[in-house]
PDB file of C-alpha atoms in Angstrom:
ATOM      1  CA  UNK A   1      20.868  24.517  -8.097  1.00  0.00           C
ATOM      2  CA  UNK A   2      23.495  22.361  -8.708  1.00  0.00           C
ATOM      3  CA  UNK A   3      24.173  19.004  -8.870  1.00  0.00           C
ATOM      4  CA  UNK A   4      26.892  16.919  -7.314  1.00  0.00           C
ATOM      5  CA  UNK A   5      29.059  14.194  -9.749  1.00  0.00           C
ATOM      6  CA  UNK A   6      28.990  11.804  -6.728  1.00  0.00           C
ATOM      7  CA  UNK A   7      28.934  11.860  -2.889  1.00  0.00           C
ATOM      8  CA  UNK A   8      27.055  14.201  -0.699  1.00  0.00           C
ATOM      9  CA  UNK A   9      26.900  17.881  -1.436  1.00  0.00           C
ATOM     10  CA  UNK A  10      24.872  20.608   0.253  1.00  0.00           C
ATOM     11  CA  UNK A  11      23.141  23.596  -1.496  1.00  0.00           C
ATOM     12  CA  UNK A  12      21.369  26.760  -0.559  1.00  0.00           C
ATOM     13  CA  UNK A  13      19.171  28.159  -3.473  1.00  0.00           C
ATOM     14  CA  UNK A  14      16.329  30.711  -3.117  1.00  0.00           C
ATOM     15  CA  UNK A  15      13.623  29.210  -5.523  1.00  0.00           C
ATOM     16  CA  UNK A  16       9.876  28.525  -5.927  1.00  0.00           C
ATOM     17  CA  UNK A  17       7.750  25.692  -4.771  1.00  0.00           C
ATOM     18  CA  UNK A  18       5.576  25.267  -7.959  1.00  0.00           C
ATOM     19  CA  UNK A  19       4.187  21.448  -7.685  1.00  0.00           C
ATOM     20  CA  UNK A  20       3.605  19.160  -4.571  1.00  0.00           C
ATOM     21  CA  UNK A  21       2.379  15.712  -5.173  1.00  0.00           C
ATOM     22  CA  UNK A  22       0.207  15.250  -2.415  1.00  0.00           C
ATOM     23  CA  UNK A  23      -2.385  12.431  -4.165  1.00  0.00           C
ATOM     24  CA  UNK A  24      -1.087   9.761  -2.086  1.00  0.00           C
ATOM     25  CA  UNK A  25      -3.039   7.353  -1.039  1.00  0.00           C
ATOM     26  CA  UNK A  26      -4.303   7.952   2.656  1.00  0.00           C
ATOM     27  CA  UNK A  27      -2.751  11.498   2.409  1.00  0.00           C
ATOM     28  CA  UNK A  28       1.103  12.910   1.906  1.00  0.00           C
ATOM     29  CA  UNK A  29       1.930  11.557   5.088  1.00  0.00           C
ATOM     30  CA  UNK A  30       3.115   7.893   6.793  1.00  0.00           C
ATOM     31  CA  UNK A  31       1.467   6.754  10.146  1.00  0.00           C
ATOM     32  CA  UNK A  32       4.632   6.600  12.693  1.00  0.00           C
ATOM     33  CA  UNK A  33       5.025   5.049  16.096  1.00  0.00           C
ATOM     34  CA  UNK A  34       3.691   6.825  19.120  1.00  0.00           C
ATOM     35  CA  UNK A  35       6.338   6.543  21.302  1.00  0.00           C
ATOM     36  CA  UNK A  36       8.427  10.015  21.345  1.00  0.00           C
ATOM     37  CA  UNK A  37      11.136   8.623  23.576  1.00  0.00           C
ATOM     38  CA  UNK A  38      13.521   5.895  22.705  1.00  0.00           C
ATOM     39  CA  UNK A  39      13.978   4.012  20.523  1.00  0.00           C
ATOM     40  CA  UNK A  40      11.501   5.360  18.110  1.00  0.00           C
ATOM     41  CA  UNK A  41      11.403   9.196  18.771  1.00  0.00           C
ATOM     42  CA  UNK A  42       8.190   9.016  16.514  1.00  0.00           C
ATOM     43  CA  UNK A  43      10.099   8.561  13.368  1.00  0.00           C
ATOM     44  CA  UNK A  44       9.687   4.942  12.792  1.00  0.00           C
ATOM     45  CA  UNK A  45       6.364   3.546  10.483  1.00  0.00           C
ATOM     46  CA  UNK A  46       3.766   1.999  12.589  1.00  0.00           C
ATOM     47  CA  UNK A  47       1.188  -0.376  10.983  1.00  0.00           C
ATOM     48  CA  UNK A  48      -2.705  -0.491  11.769  1.00  0.00           C
ATOM     49  CA  UNK A  49      -3.873  -3.788  12.868  1.00  0.00           C
ATOM     50  CA  UNK A  50      -6.984  -5.415  12.474  1.00  0.00           C
ATOM     51  CA  UNK A  51      -8.025  -4.330  16.045  1.00  0.00           C
ATOM     52  CA  UNK A  52      -7.585  -1.048  15.085  1.00  0.00           C
ATOM     53  CA  UNK A  53      -4.195  -0.447  16.770  1.00  0.00           C
ATOM     54  CA  UNK A  54      -1.226   0.642  16.024  1.00  0.00           C
ATOM     55  CA  UNK A  55       1.937  -1.747  15.626  1.00  0.00           C
ATOM     56  CA  UNK A  56       5.527  -0.368  15.597  1.00  0.00           C
ATOM     57  CA  UNK A  57       8.082  -3.001  14.317  1.00  0.00           C
ATOM     58  CA  UNK A  58      10.678  -0.917  15.922  1.00  0.00           C
ATOM     59  CA  UNK A  59       9.903  -0.957  19.619  1.00  0.00           C
ATOM     60  CA  UNK A  60       7.415  -4.141  19.196  1.00  0.00           C
ATOM     61  CA  UNK A  61       4.472  -2.174  20.999  1.00  0.00           C
ATOM     62  CA  UNK A  62       1.216  -1.684  19.926  1.00  0.00           C
ATOM     63  CA  UNK A  63      -0.446   2.132  20.454  1.00  0.00           C
ATOM     64  CA  UNK A  64      -3.978   2.889  20.490  1.00  0.00           C
ATOM     65  CA  UNK A  65      -2.976   6.090  17.882  1.00  0.00           C
ATOM     66  CA  UNK A  66      -0.385   6.913  15.607  1.00  0.00           C
ATOM     67  CA  UNK A  67       1.346  10.252  14.970  1.00  0.00           C
ATOM     68  CA  UNK A  68       1.600  11.098  11.218  1.00  0.00           C
ATOM     69  CA  UNK A  69       4.538  12.560   9.744  1.00  0.00           C
ATOM     70  CA  UNK A  70       4.802  14.841   6.533  1.00  0.00           C
ATOM     71  CA  UNK A  71       6.888  12.669   3.632  1.00  0.00           C
ATOM     72  CA  UNK A  72       6.431  14.062  -0.032  1.00  0.00           C
ATOM     73  CA  UNK A  73       7.947  15.230  -3.204  1.00  0.00           C
ATOM     74  CA  UNK A  74       7.545  18.425  -4.892  1.00  0.00           C
ATOM     75  CA  UNK A  75       9.232  20.488  -7.819  1.00  0.00           C
ATOM     76  CA  UNK A  76      11.724  23.657  -6.535  1.00  0.00           C
ATOM     77  CA  UNK A  77      12.445  26.500  -9.279  1.00  0.00           C
ATOM     78  CA  UNK A  78      14.724  28.880  -9.630  1.00  0.00           C
ATOM     79  CA  UNK A  79      16.016  31.293 -12.159  1.00  0.00           C
ATOM     80  CA  UNK A  80      18.291  28.612 -13.849  1.00  0.00           C
ATOM     81  CA  UNK A  81      16.176  25.544 -13.355  1.00  0.00           C
ATOM     82  CA  UNK A  82      13.862  23.028 -11.725  1.00  0.00           C
ATOM     83  CA  UNK A  83      14.057  20.049  -9.762  1.00  0.00           C
ATOM     84  CA  UNK A  84      12.164  17.587  -7.525  1.00  0.00           C
ATOM     85  CA  UNK A  85      13.242  17.748  -3.835  1.00  0.00           C
ATOM     86  CA  UNK A  86      11.564  15.397  -1.014  1.00  0.00           C
ATOM     87  CA  UNK A  87      10.025  17.164   2.096  1.00  0.00           C
ATOM     88  CA  UNK A  88       9.778  15.375   5.722  1.00  0.00           C
ATOM     89  CA  UNK A  89       8.132  16.549   8.253  1.00  0.00           C
ATOM     90  CA  UNK A  90      10.112  19.292  10.204  1.00  0.00           C
ATOM     91  CA  UNK A  91      10.344  21.206   6.652  1.00  0.00           C
ATOM     92  CA  UNK A  92       6.829  20.252   5.529  1.00  0.00           C
ATOM     93  CA  UNK A  93       5.290  21.777   8.817  1.00  0.00           C
ATOM     94  CA  UNK A  94       7.027  25.097   8.561  1.00  0.00           C
ATOM     95  CA  UNK A  95       6.022  25.251   5.008  1.00  0.00           C
ATOM     96  CA  UNK A  96       1.802  24.214   5.122  1.00  0.00           C
ATOM     97  CA  UNK A  97       2.317  25.562   8.464  1.00  0.00           C
ATOM     98  CA  UNK A  98       0.215  22.442   9.902  1.00  0.00           C
ATOM     99  CA  UNK A  99       0.693  19.048  11.391  1.00  0.00           C
ATOM    100  CA  UNK A 100      -0.009  16.091   9.283  1.00  0.00           C
ATOM    101  CA  UNK A 101      -1.974  15.309  12.369  1.00  0.00           C
ATOM    102  CA  UNK A 102      -4.286  18.198  12.627  1.00  0.00           C
ATOM    103  CA  UNK A 103      -4.677  18.116   8.853  1.00  0.00           C
ATOM    104  CA  UNK A 104      -5.714  14.657   9.176  1.00  0.00           C
ATOM    105  CA  UNK A 105      -8.315  15.409  11.948  1.00  0.00           C
ATOM    106  CA  UNK A 106      -9.833  18.293   9.806  1.00  0.00           C
ATOM    107  CA  UNK A 107     -10.126  16.748   6.352  1.00  0.00           C
ATOM    108  CA  UNK A 108     -10.520  12.752   6.882  1.00  0.00           C
ATOM    109  CA  UNK A 109     -12.917  12.846   9.837  1.00  0.00           C
ATOM    110  CA  UNK A 110     -13.913   9.047   9.002  1.00  0.00           C
ATOM    111  CA  UNK A 111     -14.039   7.372   5.690  1.00  0.00           C
ATOM    112  CA  UNK A 112     -17.538   8.510   4.711  1.00  0.00           C
ATOM    113  CA  UNK A 113     -16.938  12.219   5.174  1.00  0.00           C
ATOM    114  CA  UNK A 114     -13.419  13.329   3.567  1.00  0.00           C
ATOM    115  CA  UNK A 115     -13.094  17.069   3.171  1.00  0.00           C
ATOM    116  CA  UNK A 116     -10.755  17.294   0.074  1.00  0.00           C
ATOM    117  CA  UNK A 117     -11.118  21.075  -0.685  1.00  0.00           C
ATOM    118  CA  UNK A 118      -9.480  21.415   3.427  1.00  0.00           C
ATOM    119  CA  UNK A 119      -6.899  19.022   2.600  1.00  0.00           C
ATOM    120  CA  UNK A 120      -6.181  20.756  -1.111  1.00  0.00           C
ATOM    121  CA  UNK A 121      -6.264  24.314   0.180  1.00  0.00           C
ATOM    122  CA  UNK A 122      -3.049  23.686   2.470  1.00  0.00           C
ATOM    123  CA  UNK A 123      -1.067  22.701  -0.110  1.00  0.00           C
ATOM    124  CA  UNK A 124      -2.458  25.244  -2.795  1.00  0.00           C
ATOM    125  CA  UNK A 125      -1.360  28.295   0.011  1.00  0.00           C
ATOM    126  CA  UNK A 126       2.010  26.627  -0.402  1.00  0.00           C
ATOM    127  CA  UNK A 127       2.305  26.950  -4.119  1.00  0.00           C
ATOM    128  CA  UNK A 128       4.793  29.192  -5.611  1.00  0.00           C
ATOM    129  CA  UNK A 129       5.892  30.488  -2.495  1.00  0.00           C
ATOM    130  CA  UNK A 130       9.774  31.982  -2.560  1.00  0.00           C
ATOM    131  CA  UNK A 131      11.729  30.234  -0.023  1.00  0.00           C
ATOM    132  CA  UNK A 132      15.519  29.533   1.174  1.00  0.00           C
ATOM    133  CA  UNK A 133      16.089  25.823   0.439  1.00  0.00           C
ATOM    134  CA  UNK A 134      19.047  24.037   1.809  1.00  0.00           C
ATOM    135  CA  UNK A 135      19.047  20.869   0.502  1.00  0.00           C
ATOM    136  CA  UNK A 136      20.910  18.097   0.876  1.00  0.00           C
ATOM    137  CA  UNK A 137      22.009  16.530  -2.705  1.00  0.00           C
ATOM    138  CA  UNK A 138      23.082  12.786  -3.258  1.00  0.00           C
ATOM    139  CA  UNK A 139      24.290  10.629  -6.546  1.00  0.00           C
ATOM    140  CA  UNK A 140      22.751   7.187  -5.701  1.00  0.00           C
ATOM    141  CA  UNK A 141      23.136   3.689  -7.534  1.00  0.00           C
ATOM    142  CA  UNK A 142      19.463   2.007  -8.340  1.00  0.00           C
ATOM    143  CA  UNK A 143      18.942  -0.387 -10.395  1.00  0.00           C
ATOM    144  CA  UNK A 144      22.542  -0.061 -11.626  1.00  0.00           C
ATOM    145  CA  UNK A 145      21.435   3.579 -13.104  1.00  0.00           C
ATOM    146  CA  UNK A 146      22.767   6.836 -11.254  1.00  0.00           C
ATOM    147  CA  UNK A 147      20.135   8.943  -9.988  1.00  0.00           C
ATOM    148  CA  UNK A 148      20.585  12.183  -7.963  1.00  0.00           C
ATOM    149  CA  UNK A 149      18.419  12.826  -4.716  1.00  0.00           C
ATOM    150  CA  UNK A 150      17.588  15.767  -3.308  1.00  0.00           C
ATOM    151  CA  UNK A 151      16.114  16.435   0.198  1.00  0.00           C
ATOM    152  CA  UNK A 152      15.361  19.677   1.779  1.00  0.00           C
ATOM    153  CA  UNK A 153      16.768  19.618   5.376  1.00  0.00           C
ATOM    154  CA  UNK A 154      15.963  23.176   6.027  1.00  0.00           C
ATOM    155  CA  UNK A 155      13.950  25.795   4.741  1.00  0.00           C
ATOM    156  CA  UNK A 156      13.170  29.574   5.479  1.00  0.00           C
ATOM    157  CA  UNK A 157      10.474  31.941   3.786  1.00  0.00           C
ATOM    158  CA  UNK A 158      12.315  35.165   1.757  1.00  0.00           C
ATOM    159  CA  UNK A 159      12.748  38.163   3.856  1.00  0.00           C
ATOM    160  CA  UNK A 160      13.036  40.895   1.742  1.00  0.00           C
TER     161      UNK A 160
END
């Protein structure tokens, strides 16, 4: 996997997903606005209110529910190296075979009854699977320190 010196670079690489950081509190997703139209398109974060509704800052509306969208990082390895990459909703759905809402409903029925095995098994199936990763690689400056950020923007299973 090549790393850019500066700017933005797109790379395709065949590799294995060897680790998924899935242990974020509440799940490997974020609650998004339920509005599928403009301006939100189910992408902007929604916040739960005290009356158990979901409020979106982008459209300034409250909804009875939210849409969960995948967001997590993982390690991808090929024959030359390994790197941390970010996965977002569409790519994660392809890789995991389920939506974040489906897994949330299956594994987190309520606060007292969590099925950790159901949650973990979805990610375990994806570990050590082989994919063609299409990545966006970008050099960022964070706190006056240069950092390479890699995001998967498309993936497909290897078909021999």
